[in-house]
Coordinates of C-alpha atoms in Angstrom, one line a residue:
M1 CA -5.1 1.4 -5.1
G2 CA -5.2 -2.4 -5.6
A3 CA -6.1 -5.3 -3.3
G4 CA -3.4 -7.6 -4.3
I5 CA -0.2 -8.5 -2.4
S6 CA 1.0 -4.9 -2.1
G7 CA -2.4 -3.4 -1.3
I8 CA -3.1 -5.9 1.5
A9 CA 0.4 -5.2 2.9
A10 CA -0.4 -1.5 2.8
G11 CA -3.6 -2.1 4.7
Y12 CA -1.9 -4.2 7.4
N13 CA 0.9 -1.6 7.9
L14 CA -1.5 1.3 8.1
K15 CA -3.6 -0.4 10.7
K16 CA -0.5 -1.3 12.7
S17 CA 1.6 1.9 12.4
C18 CA -1.0 4.6 11.7
P19 CA -4.0 3.5 13.8
N20 CA -5.5 7.0 13.9
K21 CA -5.7 7.2 10.1
S22 CA -8.7 6.2 8.0
F23 CA -8.0 4.5 4.7
V24 CA -9.7 2.7 1.9
I25 CA -8.3 0.2 -0.6
L26 CA -9.9 0.6 -4.0
E27 CA -9.9 -2.5 -6.2
G28 CA -11.2 -2.2 -9.7
R29 CA -11.9 -5.9 -10.1
D30 CA -14.6 -7.9 -8.3
N31 CA -12.3 -9.9 -6.1
I32 CA -9.1 -9.4 -4.0
G33 CA -5.8 -11.1 -4.9
G34 CA -4.5 -9.2 -8.0
T35 CA -2.3 -11.5 -10.0
W36 CA -3.4 -14.6 -8.0
D37 CA -7.1 -14.0 -8.8
L38 CA -6.6 -12.8 -12.4
F39 CA -4.6 -15.8 -13.7
N40 CA -6.4 -19.1 -14.0
Y41 CA -4.3 -21.0 -16.5
P42 CA -3.3 -24.6 -15.5
G43 CA -0.3 -24.8 -13.2
I44 CA -0.4 -21.1 -12.1
R45 CA 2.1 -20.9 -9.2
S46 CA 4.7 -18.7 -7.6
D47 CA 8.1 -18.5 -9.2
S48 CA 9.6 -17.4 -5.9
D49 CA 9.5 -19.3 -2.6
M50 CA 6.6 -18.5 -0.3
H51 CA 8.9 -17.8 2.6
T52 CA 9.9 -14.6 0.8
L53 CA 6.8 -14.1 -1.4
G54 CA 4.8 -14.4 1.8
Y55 CA 4.6 -11.5 4.2
R56 CA 7.1 -10.8 6.9
F57 CA 4.3 -10.5 9.4
K58 CA 2.4 -13.7 8.4
P59 CA 4.3 -17.0 8.4
W60 CA 3.7 -19.4 5.5
I61 CA 3.0 -22.7 7.3
H62 CA 2.5 -25.1 4.4
D63 CA 5.0 -27.8 3.2
K64 CA 5.1 -26.5 -0.3
S65 CA 7.5 -23.6 -0.7
I66 CA 6.6 -23.2 -4.4
A67 CA 2.8 -22.7 -4.1
D68 CA 0.0 -23.0 -6.5
G69 CA -2.2 -19.9 -7.3
S70 CA -5.2 -21.0 -5.3
S71 CA -3.1 -21.6 -2.2
I72 CA -1.6 -18.1 -2.5
L73 CA -5.1 -16.6 -2.9
D74 CA -6.2 -18.4 0.2
Y75 CA -3.2 -17.0 2.1
L76 CA -4.2 -13.5 1.0
K77 CA -7.8 -14.0 2.1
E78 CA -6.6 -15.3 5.5
T79 CA -4.4 -12.2 5.9
I80 CA -7.4 -10.0 5.2
A81 CA -9.6 -11.9 7.6
E82 CA -7.0 -12.0 10.4
N83 CA -6.5 -8.2 10.2
D84 CA -10.2 -7.3 9.6
L85 CA -9.3 -5.5 6.3
M86 CA -12.3 -6.4 4.3
K87 CA -14.2 -3.4 5.7
N88 CA -11.5 -1.2 4.2
I89 CA -11.7 -2.7 0.7
L90 CA -14.1 -1.4 -1.9
L91 CA -14.3 -3.9 -4.8
K92 CA -15.4 -3.0 -8.3
N93 CA -14.2 0.6 -7.8
K94 CA -11.8 1.4 -10.6
V95 CA -9.8 4.6 -10.4
S96 CA -9.5 6.3 -13.8
A97 CA -7.7 9.6 -12.8
A98 CA -6.1 11.3 -9.9
N99 CA -5.4 15.1 -9.7
W100 CA -3.5 16.8 -7.0
S101 CA -5.0 20.1 -6.0
S102 CA -2.4 22.4 -4.6
E103 CA -5.1 24.7 -3.4
R104 CA -6.8 22.0 -1.3
S105 CA -3.7 19.9 -0.6
L106 CA -5.7 16.8 -1.6
W107 CA -5.8 14.2 -4.3
E108 CA -9.1 14.3 -6.3
L109 CA -9.9 10.8 -7.6
E110 CA -12.2 9.9 -10.4
I111 CA -13.7 6.4 -9.9
Y112 CA -16.1 4.1 -11.8
E113 CA -18.2 1.6 -10.0
G114 CA -19.6 -0.1 -13.0
S115 CA -21.3 2.7 -15.0
L116 CA -21.6 4.8 -11.8
H117 CA -19.1 7.7 -11.8
K118 CA -17.9 8.9 -8.4
K119 CA -15.4 11.4 -7.0
I120 CA -13.5 11.1 -3.7
T121 CA -10.6 12.9 -2.1
C122 CA -7.7 11.7 -0.1
N123 CA -4.6 13.2 1.6
F124 CA -2.2 10.5 0.4
L125 CA -2.3 8.3 -2.7
F126 CA -0.5 5.0 -2.6
L127 CA -0.5 2.9 -5.9
C128 CA -0.4 -0.8 -5.2
G129 CA -1.7 -2.1 -8.5
G130 CA 1.5 -3.7 -9.8
Y131 CA 3.4 -2.9 -13.0
Y132 CA 1.5 -4.6 -15.8
S133 CA -1.9 -4.2 -17.5
Y134 CA -4.6 -6.5 -16.3
T135 CA -6.7 -5.9 -19.5
K136 CA -4.1 -5.7 -22.2
P137 CA -1.3 -8.4 -22.4
H138 CA 1.3 -8.4 -25.1
M139 CA -0.4 -10.1 -28.0
P140 CA 1.7 -9.9 -31.3
H141 CA -0.2 -10.6 -34.5
F142 CA 1.0 -13.6 -36.5
K143 CA 0.7 -13.9 -40.2
N144 CA -2.6 -15.5 -41.2
Q145 CA -3.5 -16.3 -37.6
E146 CA -7.2 -15.7 -38.6
N147 CA -6.9 -18.9 -40.7
F148 CA -6.3 -21.1 -37.7
Q149 CA -9.5 -23.2 -37.0
G150 CA -8.8 -24.0 -33.4
Q151 CA -8.7 -21.8 -30.3
I152 CA -6.0 -19.1 -29.7
I153 CA -5.7 -18.3 -26.0
H154 CA -3.5 -15.9 -24.1
P155 CA -2.9 -17.3 -20.6
Q156 CA -4.1 -14.0 -19.1
F157 CA -7.6 -14.7 -20.4
W158 CA -7.6 -18.4 -19.7
N159 CA -10.9 -19.8 -18.4
K160 CA -11.6 -23.1 -16.8
S161 CA -14.0 -24.2 -19.6
I162 CA -11.2 -24.7 -22.0
D163 CA -10.8 -28.4 -22.9
Y164 CA -7.3 -29.5 -23.8
E165 CA -7.5 -33.2 -23.0
N166 CA -6.1 -35.4 -25.7
K167 CA -5.4 -32.5 -27.9
K168 CA -2.3 -31.2 -29.6
I169 CA -1.2 -27.9 -28.1
A170 CA 1.4 -25.3 -29.2
V171 CA 2.6 -22.9 -26.6
I172 CA 4.3 -19.8 -28.0
G173 CA 6.9 -18.4 -25.6
S174 CA 9.7 -19.3 -23.2
G175 CA 9.2 -17.2 -20.1
A176 CA 7.8 -18.1 -16.7
T177 CA 4.3 -18.6 -17.9
A178 CA 5.2 -21.0 -20.7
I179 CA 7.6 -22.8 -18.4
T180 CA 4.7 -23.2 -16.0
I181 CA 1.9 -24.1 -18.3
V182 CA 3.7 -26.6 -20.6
P183 CA 4.3 -29.5 -18.1
E184 CA 0.8 -29.0 -16.5
I185 CA -1.3 -29.2 -19.6
A186 CA 1.0 -32.0 -20.9
K187 CA -0.4 -34.3 -18.2
K188 CA -3.8 -34.4 -20.1
A189 CA -3.0 -33.2 -23.7
E190 CA -1.9 -35.6 -26.5
H191 CA 1.3 -33.6 -26.8
V192 CA 2.5 -30.0 -26.1
V193 CA 5.1 -28.2 -28.2
M194 CA 6.8 -25.1 -26.7
I195 CA 7.8 -22.8 -29.6
Q196 CA 10.4 -20.4 -28.5
R197 CA 12.2 -17.7 -30.5
S198 CA 15.1 -17.9 -28.1
P199 CA 15.8 -19.9 -24.9
T200 CA 15.5 -18.7 -21.3
Y201 CA 17.7 -19.8 -18.3
V202 CA 15.8 -22.3 -16.3
V203 CA 16.7 -24.0 -13.0
S204 CA 15.0 -26.8 -11.0
R205 CA 14.3 -26.5 -7.3
P206 CA 12.3 -28.8 -5.0
S207 CA 8.8 -27.5 -4.4
E208 CA 9.2 -28.4 -0.7
D209 CA 12.0 -27.0 1.5
A210 CA 13.6 -29.9 3.3
I211 CA 15.2 -27.7 6.0
N212 CA 11.8 -26.0 6.6
K213 CA 10.1 -29.3 7.1
F214 CA 12.9 -30.5 9.5
L215 CA 13.0 -27.3 11.6
R216 CA 9.2 -27.2 12.0
K217 CA 9.3 -30.5 13.8
F218 CA 10.9 -28.9 16.9
L219 CA 10.9 -25.1 16.5
P220 CA 8.0 -22.7 16.8
V221 CA 6.3 -21.7 13.5
K222 CA 7.3 -18.0 13.6
L223 CA 11.0 -18.8 14.4
T224 CA 11.1 -21.4 11.6
Y225 CA 9.6 -19.0 9.2
F226 CA 12.1 -16.3 10.2
L227 CA 15.1 -18.6 9.8
I228 CA 13.9 -20.1 6.4
R229 CA 13.0 -16.6 5.1
W230 CA 16.5 -15.3 5.9
K231 CA 18.1 -18.4 4.5
N232 CA 16.3 -17.8 1.2
I233 CA 16.9 -14.0 1.2
L234 CA 20.6 -14.5 1.6
F235 CA 20.7 -17.3 -0.9
Q236 CA 18.9 -15.2 -3.5
S237 CA 21.2 -12.2 -2.9
W238 CA 24.3 -14.4 -3.1
T239 CA 23.3 -16.2 -6.3
F240 CA 22.4 -12.9 -8.0
F241 CA 25.7 -11.3 -6.9
I242 CA 27.6 -14.4 -8.2
A243 CA 25.7 -14.4 -11.5
R244 CA 26.5 -10.8 -12.1
K245 CA 30.2 -11.1 -11.1
Y246 CA 30.9 -14.4 -12.7
P247 CA 28.3 -14.8 -15.6
E248 CA 30.2 -17.4 -17.6
A249 CA 30.7 -19.7 -14.6
T250 CA 27.1 -19.3 -13.6
K251 CA 25.9 -20.0 -17.1
N252 CA 28.1 -23.2 -17.3
R253 CA 26.7 -24.4 -14.0
I254 CA 23.1 -23.8 -15.0
L255 CA 23.7 -25.7 -18.3
E256 CA 25.4 -28.5 -16.5
M257 CA 22.4 -28.9 -14.2
I258 CA 20.1 -29.0 -17.3
R259 CA 22.4 -31.6 -18.9
D260 CA 22.1 -33.7 -15.8
E261 CA 18.3 -33.5 -16.2
L262 CA 17.9 -34.2 -19.9
G263 CA 21.0 -36.2 -20.8
E264 CA 24.0 -35.7 -23.1
N265 CA 21.9 -36.4 -26.2
F266 CA 19.5 -33.5 -25.8
D267 CA 20.5 -30.3 -27.7
I268 CA 21.1 -28.1 -24.7
E269 CA 23.0 -25.6 -26.8
K270 CA 20.1 -24.9 -29.0
H271 CA 17.1 -25.1 -26.7
F272 CA 18.4 -24.0 -23.3
T273 CA 21.4 -21.7 -23.9
P274 CA 20.3 -18.1 -24.0
S275 CA 22.4 -15.4 -25.8
Y276 CA 22.3 -13.2 -22.8
K277 CA 24.0 -13.5 -19.4
P278 CA 22.3 -15.1 -16.4
W279 CA 20.1 -12.6 -14.6
D280 CA 20.1 -10.1 -17.5
Q281 CA 16.6 -11.5 -17.5
R282 CA 14.8 -13.3 -14.7
V283 CA 15.8 -16.9 -14.3
C284 CA 12.8 -19.2 -14.6
L285 CA 12.0 -21.7 -11.9
V286 CA 11.1 -25.4 -12.6
P287 CA 9.7 -27.0 -9.5
D288 CA 10.6 -30.6 -9.0
S289 CA 12.0 -30.8 -12.5
D290 CA 8.5 -31.0 -13.9
L291 CA 9.3 -29.5 -17.3
F292 CA 12.4 -31.7 -17.8
Q293 CA 10.4 -34.8 -16.7
S294 CA 7.7 -33.9 -19.2
I295 CA 10.2 -33.7 -22.0
K296 CA 11.8 -37.0 -21.0
D297 CA 8.4 -38.6 -20.9
K298 CA 7.7 -37.4 -24.5
K299 CA 4.7 -35.5 -23.3
S300 CA 6.1 -32.2 -24.4
S301 CA 8.9 -30.9 -26.6
V302 CA 10.8 -27.7 -27.3
V303 CA 11.3 -26.1 -30.7
T304 CA 13.6 -23.1 -31.1
D305 CA 12.6 -21.3 -34.2
T306 CA 10.7 -18.3 -35.5
I307 CA 7.1 -18.4 -36.8
D308 CA 6.4 -17.9 -40.5
E309 CA 2.6 -18.1 -40.5
F310 CA -0.5 -19.9 -39.0
Y311 CA -2.3 -22.6 -41.0
S312 CA -5.8 -23.9 -40.3
D313 CA -4.3 -26.8 -38.3
G314 CA -1.1 -25.4 -36.9
I315 CA 1.9 -23.3 -37.3
L316 CA 4.5 -23.1 -40.0
L317 CA 8.0 -22.3 -38.8
N318 CA 10.6 -20.4 -40.8
S319 CA 12.7 -23.6 -40.9
G320 CA 9.9 -25.2 -42.9
E321 CA 8.8 -27.4 -40.0
K322 CA 5.1 -27.5 -39.3
I323 CA 3.7 -27.8 -35.8
E324 CA 0.2 -29.3 -35.8
A325 CA -2.1 -27.9 -33.1
D326 CA -5.7 -28.0 -32.0
I327 CA -5.1 -25.1 -29.5
I328 CA -2.5 -22.4 -29.6
V329 CA -1.5 -20.7 -26.3
T330 CA 0.2 -17.4 -26.8
A331 CA 2.4 -17.0 -23.7
T332 CA 3.9 -13.9 -25.3
G333 CA 4.1 -11.8 -22.1
I334 CA 2.7 -8.8 -20.4
E335 CA 2.5 -5.1 -21.1
L336 CA 4.1 -2.7 -18.6
N337 CA 1.7 -0.2 -17.1
S338 CA 3.1 2.9 -15.4
L339 CA 1.1 4.5 -12.5
N340 CA -1.4 1.5 -12.5
G341 CA -2.8 2.8 -15.8
I342 CA -4.5 5.9 -14.3
D343 CA -4.1 9.5 -15.5
V344 CA -2.1 11.3 -12.8
A345 CA -2.0 15.1 -12.8
I346 CA -0.9 18.0 -10.6
D347 CA -3.3 21.0 -10.8
N348 CA -4.8 19.4 -14.0
V349 CA -1.3 19.2 -15.7
K350 CA -0.6 15.6 -16.6
V351 CA 2.3 13.8 -14.9
F352 CA 4.6 11.9 -17.3
P353 CA 6.4 9.4 -15.2
N354 CA 9.2 9.0 -17.7
E355 CA 10.2 12.6 -17.1
R356 CA 10.6 12.1 -13.4
L357 CA 13.0 10.4 -11.1
T358 CA 12.0 7.8 -8.6
Y359 CA 12.9 8.6 -5.0
K360 CA 14.0 5.4 -3.2
G361 CA 12.2 3.5 -5.9
M362 CA 8.8 4.4 -4.5
M363 CA 8.0 8.2 -4.9
L364 CA 8.3 10.6 -7.9
S365 CA 10.2 13.8 -7.9
G366 CA 7.9 16.8 -7.6
V367 CA 4.7 14.7 -6.9
P368 CA 3.3 15.4 -3.4
N369 CA 1.8 12.8 -1.0
F370 CA 2.3 10.0 -3.5
A371 CA 4.0 6.6 -3.4
M372 CA 3.9 3.5 -5.5
S373 CA 4.8 -0.1 -4.7
F374 CA 7.2 -1.6 -7.2
G375 CA 8.7 -4.9 -6.1
Y376 CA 11.9 -6.7 -6.9
V377 CA 12.5 -8.3 -10.3
N378 CA 15.6 -10.3 -9.0
A379 CA 13.9 -11.6 -5.9
S380 CA 10.4 -11.9 -4.4
W381 CA 8.1 -9.0 -5.1
T382 CA 6.8 -8.9 -1.6
L383 CA 10.2 -8.2 0.0
R384 CA 10.2 -4.8 -1.5
A385 CA 6.4 -4.2 -1.2
D386 CA 6.7 -4.8 2.6
L387 CA 9.5 -2.3 2.9
T388 CA 7.6 0.3 0.8
C389 CA 4.5 0.0 3.0
E390 CA 6.6 0.4 6.1
Y391 CA 8.3 3.5 4.7
V392 CA 5.0 5.1 3.6
C393 CA 3.7 4.7 7.2
R394 CA 6.9 6.2 8.6
L395 CA 6.6 9.1 6.3
I396 CA 2.9 9.8 7.1
N397 CA 3.8 9.7 10.8
L398 CA 6.7 12.1 10.3
M399 CA 4.4 14.5 8.5
D400 CA 2.1 14.5 11.5
K401 CA 5.0 15.0 13.9
K402 CA 6.2 18.0 11.9
G403 CA 2.6 19.3 11.6
M404 CA 2.9 19.3 7.8
S405 CA 0.2 18.3 5.4
C406 CA 2.4 17.8 2.3
C407 CA 5.6 16.1 1.4
E408 CA 7.3 15.7 -1.9
P409 CA 10.8 14.7 -3.2
I410 CA 12.6 17.7 -4.6
D411 CA 13.8 17.1 -8.2
D412 CA 17.6 16.8 -8.2
K413 CA 18.9 17.9 -11.6
D414 CA 22.4 16.6 -10.8
A415 CA 21.0 13.1 -10.4
H416 CA 19.4 12.9 -13.9
G417 CA 21.0 10.6 -16.4
E418 CA 20.1 7.8 -18.8
D419 CA 19.8 5.1 -16.2
R420 CA 16.9 2.7 -16.7
L421 CA 14.5 2.0 -13.9
I422 CA 15.4 -1.7 -14.1
D423 CA 18.6 -3.1 -15.5
F424 CA 16.9 -6.0 -17.2
T425 CA 16.7 -7.0 -20.9
S426 CA 13.4 -9.0 -20.7
G427 CA 11.1 -8.2 -23.6
Y428 CA 8.3 -6.7 -21.5
F429 CA 10.8 -4.3 -19.9
E430 CA 12.3 -3.3 -23.2
R431 CA 8.9 -2.6 -24.7
G432 CA 7.6 -0.6 -21.7
L433 CA 10.6 1.2 -20.1
S434 CA 10.0 4.3 -22.1
Q435 CA 6.8 5.0 -20.1
M436 CA 8.3 4.2 -16.7
P437 CA 10.0 6.6 -14.3
K438 CA 13.7 7.0 -14.5
Q439 CA 16.2 6.2 -11.8
G440 CA 19.0 8.6 -10.9
N441 CA 22.7 8.1 -10.9
K442 CA 23.1 8.4 -7.1
S443 CA 21.2 7.7 -3.8
P444 CA 18.4 8.2 -3.0
W445 CA 17.3 8.4 -6.6
K446 CA 18.9 5.1 -7.6
N447 CA 16.8 1.9 -7.6
Y448 CA 19.3 -0.7 -6.4
Q449 CA 17.1 -3.8 -6.5
N450 CA 19.0 -5.0 -3.4
Y451 CA 17.0 -6.0 -0.3
L452 CA 19.9 -5.9 2.1
K453 CA 20.7 -2.3 1.1
D454 CA 17.1 -1.3 1.1
I455 CA 16.6 -2.6 4.6
F456 CA 19.0 0.1 5.9
A457 CA 17.8 2.8 3.5
V458 CA 14.1 2.2 4.2
R459 CA 13.6 0.4 7.5
I460 CA 16.6 1.5 9.7
F461 CA 18.0 4.8 8.7
S462 CA 16.2 8.1 9.4
I463 CA 13.8 9.2 6.7
K464 CA 14.6 12.8 7.4
D465 CA 16.3 13.9 4.2
S466 CA 17.2 17.2 2.5
N467 CA 15.7 15.7 -0.7
L468 CA 12.3 15.8 0.9
N469 CA 10.3 19.0 1.1
F470 CA 7.6 19.2 3.9
Y471 CA 5.2 22.0 3.8
N472 CA 1.7 23.2 4.5
S473 CA 0.8 26.0 2.1
T474 CA 0.8 25.9 -1.7
K475 CA 3.8 28.2 -1.5
K476 CA 6.9 26.0 -1.2

């Protein structure tokens, strides 16, 4: 399910590692690309470098390591074309429900192609539709917002007909979307104010990797990609480890870098010093210091306050300050979406993911022939998606080798606890974790969010495991 980054990786790996299997990628929307086709707001880009957000099997050959959305979409289309995957993709086929029939050892899928209702079956169901709702972002209601006479736009629903040139813009939010959209629309707008309830950690990085550009002059493309990819993987792992082990020193270093950008007279303490520790939430990336430059050029500004109410021509803050605006952009976040928003059942009994453990972060206890792609939140999503796809192919091949039609993780009562799936405090995680699967208190039920560990657990070590039950009949 899903023809975005994870679904395309699944298609590639199935063709490569399971050549005798037939498969279909069901995409509910009318185009491939997932996130990179859905979002059209100004400045949409990766917040991870493309040497790790790109696939292990397809080198990213462009100078810009922090890429814009259209370039990433082109990269995904190239991947599909190079691997002849389009014939395996069915667009406008939205899965609404999936029921595992123990009697038939098959998944029975309910699908809508527009108003046409269809049913198909499959032996193995792999969810690759991401972890947030494409149709329902987080949109809090503000007091008297109906009185505002201008446009109120959520970035998830941005369309290219929106005219913001020479207009006053208020952007509500301080996460990755706000950090991205503010400096971009500030290039044409009269002024942009980013209204944040609380600050986020932000760091600047060059959009082009100088070492990559240097190595490409005399090394083959694939070797350069391999070296830069591993340089970035190790750097990500190291900085995350250091941030968790030495949070105060990491915090001071980040604030020192922001102070170097904005000067001693800017109120860093108020506007760029979060109350939480670094990497308790995802650190936002500012490529080429674009946000800081926009602030220095007086094209944008940051206000840290809470909103009292909307007026016809702007927003009144609880401090009494009024922000005038012609357009209000509500960059207020996403809504988590467990199991890609479909109803999953076993013999017509609904599966509640929050009652089940994740096995290696990709399967659910007691659910047969089922996997889901859930990427990293502390590194590039694709690193984990690639590993998950490889594992699913290995598992399918092992089932064939054993002559078994079914495989499911056996629920381990000793592994149950109160551990959250993701150890993050971001708003969208806090709002949605209650509907997400749980992680256990020991391997293989623990979701480590650590690529180096996962390489061994998923790619290198044997997948034969006493926690997995292989069988043919409905009697286990």
